[in-house]
Amino acid sequence: MNTIAKKKFEEIKDLKKQIPTSDNKQELENQIIAITEELKENAIKLFQEPSHIKTFLDNIGKFNNYSYSNTLLIYLQNPDVKFVAPFKTYKDLGYSVKSNPDSIKIVIPRFNTIVKDNRSNTLRYYSTLNDDELEIYKDKNNDDIVYHSKKLSYYSLGTVFDITDTTMPYEEIEEKLHPTVDNENAKDYITILEDLIKENGFNIRYVDKCDSDGYCSFENKEIVILNSQTDLVKLKVLLHEFAHSLAHTNLENNYQEYKNDRGRYEVEAETISYVVSNYLNLQVPEFSEMYLYSWSKNKDFKELDTSLNTIIKYSTNIIKKIEENNKNINLEIFNDKSMVN
């Protein structure tokens, strides 16, 4: 494990031990958040070459059930991981973790569900509901007790292991981790993307003449694609423009903002497209990671943190939606929902 990460996780462990008996639990939780931010910053500082960016981006499709923060924490501790999962996942699959593994720590926020009891117009914790009240809550036709919100309760530390530290052969899951898109089935994935774009409130228009391969118009709520391209190119362009439509809704009434910061918006859309294309095993140009690397060199942590958060949030969002819409892809066994945050 990275020595900095090891030291900081020990600090988190110490803070967690203090929380149960402390009179200032919130301050201790805030310290955990601050340490997590420091670890993220240390991870981003490792991006010294385009190849480092590529390694990080290529892992996003493998770890799309983990949060942005934990994706960075995983990279900080072991940039060369192939596939990570908790001990229980490997055990359920019939494999074991080897002796003295190089464990990887992640930080998991735990939440309490709050419900609204309309009978007394009060807010209550879900855990306080009795059996009869639980039945009312689960009844979709009964509004006496309904979901209200989630409240952060505390942070816990989770442990995951890279597949190289287990008895499970990577080849067993390699094909399941990624579909393979080629000229023969590209149209199927175009159809999936078209449906997702329409669900997002945008129309799609294919045209015979266009000044570019395609563009996203917030004013007209449409994505325009040049029709003369191959299906594989259309798919890549759709991914790029779909990324804009999801991640950059702030541009809807402010085109000047796009012109002022065009580099950032194009980097985010292109990188989201790169991550999803890589997940689909599409051949992607090397300039994608170079583009992000060149743009990021002179940016401070806050700017990079914001953009990387956007990139991971929307690329994993698209990947999950593709999984849901593609009946041939089923990674449910690899997704430990307790690790999603």
mmCIF file of C-alpha atoms in Angstrom:
data_model
loop_
_atom_site.group_PDB
_atom_site.id
_atom_site.type_symbol
_atom_site.label_atom_id
_atom_site.label_comp_id
_atom_site.label_asym_id
_atom_site.label_seq_id
_atom_site.Cartn_x
_atom_site.Cartn_y
_atom_site.Cartn_z
ATOM 1 C CA MET A 1 0.000 0.000 0.000
ATOM 2 C CA ASN A 2 1.131 3.547 -0.698
ATOM 3 C CA THR A 3 2.903 4.740 2.492
ATOM 4 C CA ILE A 4 0.991 8.038 2.586
ATOM 5 C CA ALA A 5 -2.304 6.205 2.200
ATOM 6 C CA LYS A 6 -1.375 3.699 4.905
ATOM 7 C CA LYS A 7 -0.595 6.473 7.392
ATOM 8 C CA LYS A 8 -3.797 8.379 6.593
ATOM 9 C CA PHE A 9 -6.011 5.309 6.883
ATOM 10 C CA GLU A 10 -4.482 4.652 10.301
ATOM 11 C CA GLU A 11 -5.523 8.203 11.249
ATOM 12 C CA ILE A 12 -9.054 7.479 10.045
ATOM 13 C CA LYS A 13 -9.150 4.281 12.122
ATOM 14 C CA ASP A 14 -8.065 6.234 15.198
ATOM 15 C CA LEU A 15 -10.726 8.876 14.629
ATOM 16 C CA LYS A 16 -13.402 6.207 14.223
ATOM 17 C CA LYS A 17 -12.441 4.682 17.560
ATOM 18 C CA GLN A 18 -12.942 8.070 19.249
ATOM 19 C CA ILE A 19 -16.357 8.793 17.737
ATOM 20 C CA PRO A 20 -18.594 6.540 19.932
ATOM 21 C CA THR A 21 -17.503 8.236 23.188
ATOM 22 C CA SER A 22 -16.866 11.721 21.862
ATOM 23 C CA ASP A 23 -18.959 14.790 22.682
ATOM 24 C CA ASN A 24 -18.060 16.247 19.306
ATOM 25 C CA LYS A 25 -18.810 13.494 16.824
ATOM 26 C CA GLN A 26 -19.390 15.901 13.948
ATOM 27 C CA GLU A 27 -15.916 17.396 14.266
ATOM 28 C CA LEU A 28 -14.367 13.929 14.093
ATOM 29 C CA GLU A 29 -16.468 13.073 11.021
ATOM 30 C CA ASN A 30 -15.321 16.331 9.421
ATOM 31 C CA GLN A 31 -11.715 15.323 10.069
ATOM 32 C CA ILE A 32 -12.351 12.038 8.247
ATOM 33 C CA ILE A 33 -13.745 13.974 5.302
ATOM 34 C CA ALA A 34 -10.684 16.242 5.304
ATOM 35 C CA ILE A 35 -8.325 13.236 5.298
ATOM 36 C CA THR A 36 -10.261 11.692 2.406
ATOM 37 C CA GLU A 37 -9.883 14.925 0.436
ATOM 38 C CA GLU A 38 -6.152 14.931 1.176
ATOM 39 C CA LEU A 39 -5.873 11.339 -0.082
ATOM 40 C CA LYS A 40 -7.727 12.271 -3.267
ATOM 41 C CA GLU A 41 -5.345 15.160 -3.831
ATOM 42 C CA ASN A 42 -2.377 12.818 -3.399
ATOM 43 C CA ALA A 43 -3.881 10.454 -5.971
ATOM 44 C CA ILE A 44 -4.332 13.233 -8.535
ATOM 45 C CA LYS A 45 -0.713 14.308 -7.996
ATOM 46 C CA LEU A 46 0.336 10.908 -9.346
ATOM 47 C CA PHE A 47 -0.912 11.883 -12.817
ATOM 48 C CA GLN A 48 2.539 12.843 -14.057
ATOM 49 C CA GLU A 49 2.285 11.306 -17.553
ATOM 50 C CA PRO A 50 -0.486 10.667 -20.101
ATOM 51 C CA SER A 51 -0.053 6.938 -19.402
ATOM 52 C CA HIS A 52 -0.971 7.552 -15.752
ATOM 53 C CA ILE A 53 -4.181 9.279 -16.820
ATOM 54 C CA LYS A 54 -4.911 6.387 -19.184
ATOM 55 C CA THR A 55 -4.434 3.786 -16.445
ATOM 56 C CA PHE A 56 -6.810 5.657 -14.159
ATOM 57 C CA LEU A 57 -9.456 6.173 -16.868
ATOM 58 C CA ASP A 58 -9.268 2.573 -18.063
ATOM 59 C CA ASN A 59 -10.063 1.365 -14.553
ATOM 60 C CA ILE A 60 -13.273 3.380 -14.275
ATOM 61 C CA GLY A 61 -15.213 0.945 -16.436
ATOM 62 C CA LYS A 62 -14.020 -1.922 -14.243
ATOM 63 C CA PHE A 63 -14.992 -0.200 -11.003
ATOM 64 C CA ASN A 64 -18.230 1.500 -12.039
ATOM 65 C CA ASN A 65 -19.924 0.404 -8.810
ATOM 66 C CA TYR A 66 -17.506 2.529 -6.755
ATOM 67 C CA SER A 67 -17.736 6.232 -6.047
ATOM 68 C CA TYR A 68 -15.441 8.870 -7.500
ATOM 69 C CA SER A 69 -13.616 9.235 -4.177
ATOM 70 C CA ASN A 70 -13.049 5.517 -3.817
ATOM 71 C CA THR A 71 -11.901 5.182 -7.425
ATOM 72 C CA LEU A 72 -9.153 7.683 -6.598
ATOM 73 C CA LEU A 73 -8.333 5.910 -3.332
ATOM 74 C CA ILE A 74 -8.004 2.596 -5.161
ATOM 75 C CA TYR A 75 -5.694 4.196 -7.729
ATOM 76 C CA LEU A 76 -3.580 5.809 -5.000
ATOM 77 C CA GLN A 77 -2.983 2.489 -3.267
ATOM 78 C CA ASN A 78 -2.452 0.365 -6.375
ATOM 79 C CA PRO A 79 -2.553 1.982 -9.841
ATOM 80 C CA ASP A 80 -2.119 -1.411 -11.541
ATOM 81 C CA VAL A 81 -5.190 -3.174 -10.162
ATOM 82 C CA LYS A 82 -7.144 -5.306 -12.637
ATOM 83 C CA PHE A 83 -10.403 -5.881 -10.754
ATOM 84 C CA VAL A 84 -11.305 -5.277 -7.123
ATOM 85 C CA ALA A 85 -13.978 -6.736 -4.896
ATOM 86 C CA PRO A 86 -14.488 -7.448 -1.190
ATOM 87 C CA PHE A 87 -13.624 -10.813 0.341
ATOM 88 C CA LYS A 88 -17.266 -11.921 0.396
ATOM 89 C CA THR A 89 -17.670 -11.491 -3.360
ATOM 90 C CA TYR A 90 -14.711 -13.745 -4.094
ATOM 91 C CA LYS A 91 -15.933 -16.260 -1.512
ATOM 92 C CA ASP A 92 -19.431 -16.331 -3.036
ATOM 93 C CA LEU A 93 -17.826 -17.062 -6.402
ATOM 94 C CA GLY A 94 -15.967 -20.033 -4.927
ATOM 95 C CA TYR A 95 -12.527 -18.437 -4.580
ATOM 96 C CA SER A 96 -10.343 -17.257 -1.735
ATOM 97 C CA VAL A 97 -7.952 -14.423 -0.954
ATOM 98 C CA LYS A 98 -4.285 -15.419 -0.830
ATOM 99 C CA SER A 99 -2.156 -15.125 2.311
ATOM 100 C CA ASN A 100 -0.731 -11.685 3.093
ATOM 101 C CA PRO A 101 -2.645 -9.841 0.371
ATOM 102 C CA ASP A 102 -2.034 -6.185 -0.435
ATOM 103 C CA SER A 103 -5.425 -5.021 0.824
ATOM 104 C CA ILE A 104 -6.998 -1.819 -0.488
ATOM 105 C CA LYS A 105 -9.010 0.472 1.764
ATOM 106 C CA ILE A 106 -12.063 2.474 0.772
ATOM 107 C CA VAL A 107 -14.208 4.921 2.751
ATOM 108 C CA ILE A 108 -17.926 4.182 2.936
ATOM 109 C CA PRO A 109 -20.502 6.725 4.101
ATOM 110 C CA ARG A 110 -23.353 5.084 5.988
ATOM 111 C CA PHE A 111 -26.783 6.672 5.884
ATOM 112 C CA ASN A 112 -29.962 6.513 7.946
ATOM 113 C CA THR A 113 -33.233 6.577 6.010
ATOM 114 C CA ILE A 114 -35.716 9.179 7.239
ATOM 115 C CA VAL A 115 -39.424 8.730 6.578
ATOM 116 C CA LYS A 116 -42.318 11.146 6.885
ATOM 117 C CA ASP A 117 -45.193 9.943 9.020
ATOM 118 C CA ASN A 118 -48.153 11.835 7.577
ATOM 119 C CA ARG A 119 -50.412 10.578 10.342
ATOM 120 C CA SER A 120 -48.644 12.824 12.839
ATOM 121 C CA ASN A 121 -46.808 15.055 10.334
ATOM 122 C CA THR A 122 -43.456 14.069 11.829
ATOM 123 C CA LEU A 123 -40.109 12.845 10.512
ATOM 124 C CA ARG A 124 -38.831 9.541 11.856
ATOM 125 C CA TYR A 125 -35.957 7.169 11.348
ATOM 126 C CA TYR A 126 -36.851 4.113 9.274
ATOM 127 C CA SER A 127 -35.306 1.933 11.988
ATOM 128 C CA THR A 128 -38.011 3.040 14.469
ATOM 129 C CA LEU A 129 -40.913 1.644 12.401
ATOM 130 C CA ASN A 130 -42.708 -1.364 13.887
ATOM 131 C CA ASP A 131 -43.902 -4.298 11.767
ATOM 132 C CA ASP A 132 -47.304 -2.757 11.003
ATOM 133 C CA GLU A 133 -45.715 0.558 10.058
ATOM 134 C CA LEU A 134 -43.209 -1.223 7.800
ATOM 135 C CA GLU A 135 -46.125 -2.740 5.881
ATOM 136 C CA ILE A 136 -47.641 0.722 5.482
ATOM 137 C CA TYR A 137 -44.315 2.090 4.247
ATOM 138 C CA LYS A 138 -43.935 -0.700 1.678
ATOM 139 C CA ASP A 139 -47.485 -0.247 0.374
ATOM 140 C CA LYS A 140 -47.193 1.982 -2.715
ATOM 141 C CA ASN A 141 -50.875 2.858 -2.501
ATOM 142 C CA ASN A 142 -50.656 4.078 1.088
ATOM 143 C CA ASP A 143 -49.182 7.545 1.729
ATOM 144 C CA ASP A 144 -49.412 7.468 5.519
ATOM 145 C CA ILE A 145 -45.666 6.749 5.806
ATOM 146 C CA VAL A 146 -43.387 7.687 2.910
ATOM 147 C CA TYR A 147 -39.705 8.112 2.140
ATOM 148 C CA HIS A 148 -38.349 11.571 2.977
ATOM 149 C CA SER A 149 -34.542 11.626 2.782
ATOM 150 C CA LYS A 150 -31.276 10.047 3.813
ATOM 151 C CA LYS A 151 -29.004 11.449 6.516
ATOM 152 C CA LEU A 152 -25.314 10.727 6.798
ATOM 153 C CA SER A 153 -24.832 8.713 9.949
ATOM 154 C CA TYR A 154 -21.125 7.860 9.995
ATOM 155 C CA TYR A 155 -18.181 6.714 7.890
ATOM 156 C CA SER A 156 -16.772 3.202 7.876
ATOM 157 C CA LEU A 157 -13.704 1.685 6.271
ATOM 158 C CA GLY A 158 -14.083 -1.109 3.744
ATOM 159 C CA THR A 159 -11.457 -3.510 2.438
ATOM 160 C CA VAL A 160 -11.245 -4.779 -1.123
ATOM 161 C CA PHE A 161 -8.699 -6.965 -2.891
ATOM 162 C CA ASP A 162 -7.293 -6.974 -6.388
ATOM 163 C CA ILE A 163 -7.990 -10.173 -8.287
ATOM 164 C CA THR A 164 -4.223 -10.854 -8.461
ATOM 165 C CA ASP A 165 -4.322 -11.381 -4.680
ATOM 166 C CA THR A 166 -6.954 -14.109 -5.023
ATOM 167 C CA THR A 167 -7.237 -17.578 -6.498
ATOM 168 C CA MET A 168 -9.698 -16.334 -9.116
ATOM 169 C CA PRO A 169 -8.302 -16.213 -12.676
ATOM 170 C CA TYR A 170 -8.812 -12.847 -14.363
ATOM 171 C CA GLU A 171 -9.708 -14.594 -17.610
ATOM 172 C CA GLU A 172 -12.890 -15.858 -15.976
ATOM 173 C CA ILE A 173 -14.375 -12.389 -15.718
ATOM 174 C CA GLU A 174 -12.510 -10.477 -18.426
ATOM 175 C CA GLU A 175 -15.205 -11.096 -21.053
ATOM 176 C CA LYS A 176 -17.987 -10.368 -18.558
ATOM 177 C CA LEU A 177 -16.479 -7.019 -17.595
ATOM 178 C CA HIS A 178 -16.815 -5.581 -21.071
ATOM 179 C CA PRO A 179 -19.079 -6.161 -24.052
ATOM 180 C CA THR A 180 -17.358 -6.098 -27.434
ATOM 181 C CA VAL A 181 -18.692 -3.635 -29.994
ATOM 182 C CA ASP A 182 -17.748 -3.981 -33.659
ATOM 183 C CA ASN A 183 -19.187 -3.182 -37.083
ATOM 184 C CA GLU A 184 -21.713 -5.990 -36.791
ATOM 185 C CA ASN A 185 -23.374 -4.938 -33.523
ATOM 186 C CA ALA A 186 -22.583 -1.189 -33.355
ATOM 187 C CA LYS A 187 -26.121 -0.414 -34.540
ATOM 188 C CA ASP A 188 -27.534 -2.218 -31.475
ATOM 189 C CA TYR A 189 -25.562 0.059 -29.162
ATOM 190 C CA ILE A 190 -26.536 3.118 -31.195
ATOM 191 C CA THR A 191 -30.173 2.145 -30.561
ATOM 192 C CA ILE A 192 -29.492 1.828 -26.820
ATOM 193 C CA LEU A 193 -27.843 5.274 -26.775
ATOM 194 C CA GLU A 194 -30.658 6.812 -28.818
ATOM 195 C CA ASP A 195 -33.182 5.533 -26.264
ATOM 196 C CA LEU A 196 -31.110 6.899 -23.370
ATOM 197 C CA ILE A 197 -30.750 10.283 -25.081
ATOM 198 C CA LYS A 198 -34.509 10.471 -25.638
ATOM 199 C CA GLU A 199 -35.125 9.527 -22.006
ATOM 200 C CA ASN A 200 -32.943 12.513 -21.128
ATOM 201 C CA GLY A 201 -35.284 14.822 -23.050
ATOM 202 C CA PHE A 202 -33.233 15.296 -26.219
ATOM 203 C CA ASN A 203 -34.197 14.494 -29.827
ATOM 204 C CA ILE A 204 -31.712 13.050 -32.320
ATOM 205 C CA ARG A 205 -31.421 14.276 -35.882
ATOM 206 C CA TYR A 206 -29.219 12.765 -38.565
ATOM 207 C CA VAL A 207 -28.183 15.159 -41.318
ATOM 208 C CA ASP A 208 -26.335 14.842 -44.622
ATOM 209 C CA LYS A 209 -24.352 18.052 -44.179
ATOM 210 C CA CYS A 210 -22.736 19.374 -41.017
ATOM 211 C CA ASP A 211 -19.685 21.466 -40.150
ATOM 212 C CA SER A 212 -18.578 18.773 -37.692
ATOM 213 C CA ASP A 213 -19.216 15.106 -36.908
ATOM 214 C CA GLY A 214 -22.027 16.204 -34.608
ATOM 215 C CA TYR A 215 -23.091 18.660 -31.938
ATOM 216 C CA CYS A 216 -25.393 19.080 -28.948
ATOM 217 C CA SER A 217 -27.890 21.948 -29.006
ATOM 218 C CA PHE A 218 -29.331 22.871 -25.620
ATOM 219 C CA GLU A 219 -31.458 25.549 -27.249
ATOM 220 C CA ASN A 220 -33.269 23.039 -29.465
ATOM 221 C CA LYS A 221 -32.880 20.100 -27.074
ATOM 222 C CA GLU A 222 -31.381 17.941 -29.789
ATOM 223 C CA ILE A 223 -28.248 16.075 -30.754
ATOM 224 C CA VAL A 224 -27.315 16.350 -34.416
ATOM 225 C CA ILE A 225 -25.144 13.673 -36.061
ATOM 226 C CA LEU A 226 -23.562 13.601 -39.525
ATOM 227 C CA ASN A 227 -25.204 10.689 -41.318
ATOM 228 C CA SER A 228 -22.368 9.758 -43.692
ATOM 229 C CA GLN A 229 -20.210 8.263 -40.925
ATOM 230 C CA THR A 230 -19.829 4.572 -40.164
ATOM 231 C CA ASP A 231 -21.892 3.134 -37.318
ATOM 232 C CA LEU A 232 -18.807 2.882 -35.092
ATOM 233 C CA VAL A 233 -17.985 6.568 -35.621
ATOM 234 C CA LYS A 234 -21.620 7.536 -35.083
ATOM 235 C CA LEU A 235 -21.565 5.628 -31.796
ATOM 236 C CA LYS A 236 -18.480 7.506 -30.585
ATOM 237 C CA VAL A 237 -19.930 10.872 -31.619
ATOM 238 C CA LEU A 238 -23.239 10.046 -29.923
ATOM 239 C CA LEU A 239 -21.331 9.241 -26.731
ATOM 240 C CA HIS A 240 -19.521 12.591 -26.827
ATOM 241 C CA GLU A 241 -22.683 14.620 -27.441
ATOM 242 C CA PHE A 242 -24.691 12.564 -24.941
ATOM 243 C CA ALA A 243 -22.009 13.419 -22.367
ATOM 244 C CA HIS A 244 -22.570 17.119 -23.058
ATOM 245 C CA SER A 245 -26.341 16.754 -22.677
ATOM 246 C CA LEU A 246 -25.961 15.015 -19.303
ATOM 247 C CA ALA A 247 -23.049 16.826 -17.701
ATOM 248 C CA HIS A 248 -23.413 20.390 -18.984
ATOM 249 C CA THR A 249 -27.017 21.374 -18.394
ATOM 250 C CA ASN A 250 -25.748 24.687 -17.003
ATOM 251 C CA LEU A 251 -25.093 25.726 -20.615
ATOM 252 C CA GLU A 252 -28.772 25.589 -21.545
ATOM 253 C CA ASN A 253 -29.235 29.333 -21.216
ATOM 254 C CA ASN A 254 -25.622 30.423 -21.190
ATOM 255 C CA TYR A 255 -23.690 29.723 -24.397
ATOM 256 C CA GLN A 256 -21.187 32.406 -23.414
ATOM 257 C CA GLU A 257 -20.103 30.179 -20.529
ATOM 258 C CA TYR A 258 -19.223 27.451 -23.038
ATOM 259 C CA LYS A 259 -17.145 29.876 -25.097
ATOM 260 C CA ASN A 260 -15.382 31.157 -21.973
ATOM 261 C CA ASP A 261 -14.403 27.667 -20.778
ATOM 262 C CA ARG A 262 -14.667 25.561 -23.928
ATOM 263 C CA GLY A 263 -11.559 23.537 -23.093
ATOM 264 C CA ARG A 264 -12.985 22.188 -19.856
ATOM 265 C CA TYR A 265 -16.342 21.269 -21.363
ATOM 266 C CA GLU A 266 -14.781 19.500 -24.334
ATOM 267 C CA VAL A 267 -12.272 17.677 -22.134
ATOM 268 C CA GLU A 268 -15.063 16.420 -19.868
ATOM 269 C CA ALA A 269 -17.271 15.271 -22.763
ATOM 270 C CA GLU A 270 -14.356 13.668 -24.643
ATOM 271 C CA THR A 271 -13.106 11.891 -21.526
ATOM 272 C CA ILE A 272 -16.574 10.570 -20.645
ATOM 273 C CA SER A 273 -16.780 9.290 -24.215
ATOM 274 C CA TYR A 274 -13.323 7.717 -23.849
ATOM 275 C CA VAL A 275 -14.240 5.875 -20.638
ATOM 276 C CA VAL A 276 -17.458 4.445 -22.086
ATOM 277 C CA SER A 277 -15.764 3.599 -25.412
ATOM 278 C CA ASN A 278 -13.046 1.751 -23.528
ATOM 279 C CA TYR A 279 -15.693 -0.140 -21.570
ATOM 280 C CA LEU A 280 -17.291 -1.126 -24.899
ATOM 281 C CA ASN A 281 -13.900 -2.268 -26.227
ATOM 282 C CA LEU A 282 -14.077 0.341 -28.958
ATOM 283 C CA GLN A 283 -10.817 1.435 -30.501
ATOM 284 C CA VAL A 284 -10.264 4.958 -29.200
ATOM 285 C CA PRO A 285 -7.647 7.502 -30.310
ATOM 286 C CA GLU A 286 -4.717 8.179 -28.020
ATOM 287 C CA PHE A 287 -5.475 11.899 -28.031
ATOM 288 C CA SER A 288 -8.309 11.336 -25.539
ATOM 289 C CA GLU A 289 -6.013 10.855 -22.556
ATOM 290 C CA MET A 290 -3.500 13.327 -24.006
ATOM 291 C CA TYR A 291 -6.297 15.886 -24.229
ATOM 292 C CA LEU A 292 -7.134 15.502 -20.532
ATOM 293 C CA TYR A 293 -3.466 15.423 -19.530
ATOM 294 C CA SER A 294 -2.582 18.577 -21.487
ATOM 295 C CA TRP A 295 -5.577 20.463 -20.137
ATOM 296 C CA SER A 296 -4.995 19.345 -16.536
ATOM 297 C CA LYS A 297 -1.305 20.245 -16.213
ATOM 298 C CA ASN A 298 -1.887 23.838 -15.091
ATOM 299 C CA LYS A 299 -5.081 23.273 -13.125
ATOM 300 C CA ASP A 300 -5.308 23.322 -9.347
ATOM 301 C CA PHE A 301 -6.738 20.466 -7.281
ATOM 302 C CA LYS A 302 -10.198 22.004 -6.943
ATOM 303 C CA GLU A 303 -10.655 22.370 -10.706
ATOM 304 C CA LEU A 304 -9.346 18.885 -11.420
ATOM 305 C CA ASP A 305 -11.389 17.396 -8.597
ATOM 306 C CA THR A 306 -14.575 18.953 -9.974
ATOM 307 C CA SER A 307 -13.920 17.808 -13.547
ATOM 308 C CA LEU A 308 -12.847 14.289 -12.589
ATOM 309 C CA ASN A 309 -15.935 13.972 -10.412
ATOM 310 C CA THR A 310 -18.066 14.986 -13.416
ATOM 311 C CA ILE A 311 -16.235 12.558 -15.704
ATOM 312 C CA ILE A 312 -16.614 9.584 -13.372
ATOM 313 C CA LYS A 313 -20.185 10.391 -12.378
ATOM 314 C CA TYR A 314 -21.522 10.531 -15.916
ATOM 315 C CA SER A 315 -19.346 7.858 -17.514
ATOM 316 C CA THR A 316 -20.385 5.332 -14.854
ATOM 317 C CA ASN A 317 -23.971 6.544 -15.197
ATOM 318 C CA ILE A 318 -23.916 5.773 -18.937
ATOM 319 C CA ILE A 319 -22.185 2.414 -18.408
ATOM 320 C CA LYS A 320 -24.775 1.323 -15.857
ATOM 321 C CA LYS A 321 -27.610 2.337 -18.172
ATOM 322 C CA ILE A 322 -26.043 0.389 -21.022
ATOM 323 C CA GLU A 323 -25.788 -2.631 -18.726
ATOM 324 C CA GLU A 324 -29.440 -2.273 -17.776
ATOM 325 C CA ASN A 325 -30.514 -2.032 -21.420
ATOM 326 C CA ASN A 326 -28.281 -4.803 -22.725
ATOM 327 C CA LYS A 327 -29.773 -8.119 -21.699
ATOM 328 C CA ASN A 328 -26.539 -9.930 -22.519
ATOM 329 C CA ILE A 329 -24.592 -8.046 -19.847
ATOM 330 C CA ASN A 330 -25.060 -9.097 -16.254
ATOM 331 C CA LEU A 331 -22.433 -7.975 -13.761
ATOM 332 C CA GLU A 332 -24.739 -8.070 -10.753
ATOM 333 C CA ILE A 333 -22.644 -10.685 -8.974
ATOM 334 C CA PHE A 334 -19.607 -8.409 -9.164
ATOM 335 C CA ASN A 335 -21.371 -5.347 -7.753
ATOM 336 C CA ASP A 336 -21.328 -5.236 -3.972
ATOM 337 C CA LYS A 337 -24.073 -2.678 -3.278
ATOM 338 C CA SER A 338 -22.656 -1.949 0.175
ATOM 339 C CA MET A 339 -19.708 -0.330 -1.584
ATOM 340 C CA VAL A 340 -21.769 2.098 -3.653
ATOM 341 C CA ASN A 341 -21.578 5.675 -2.395
#
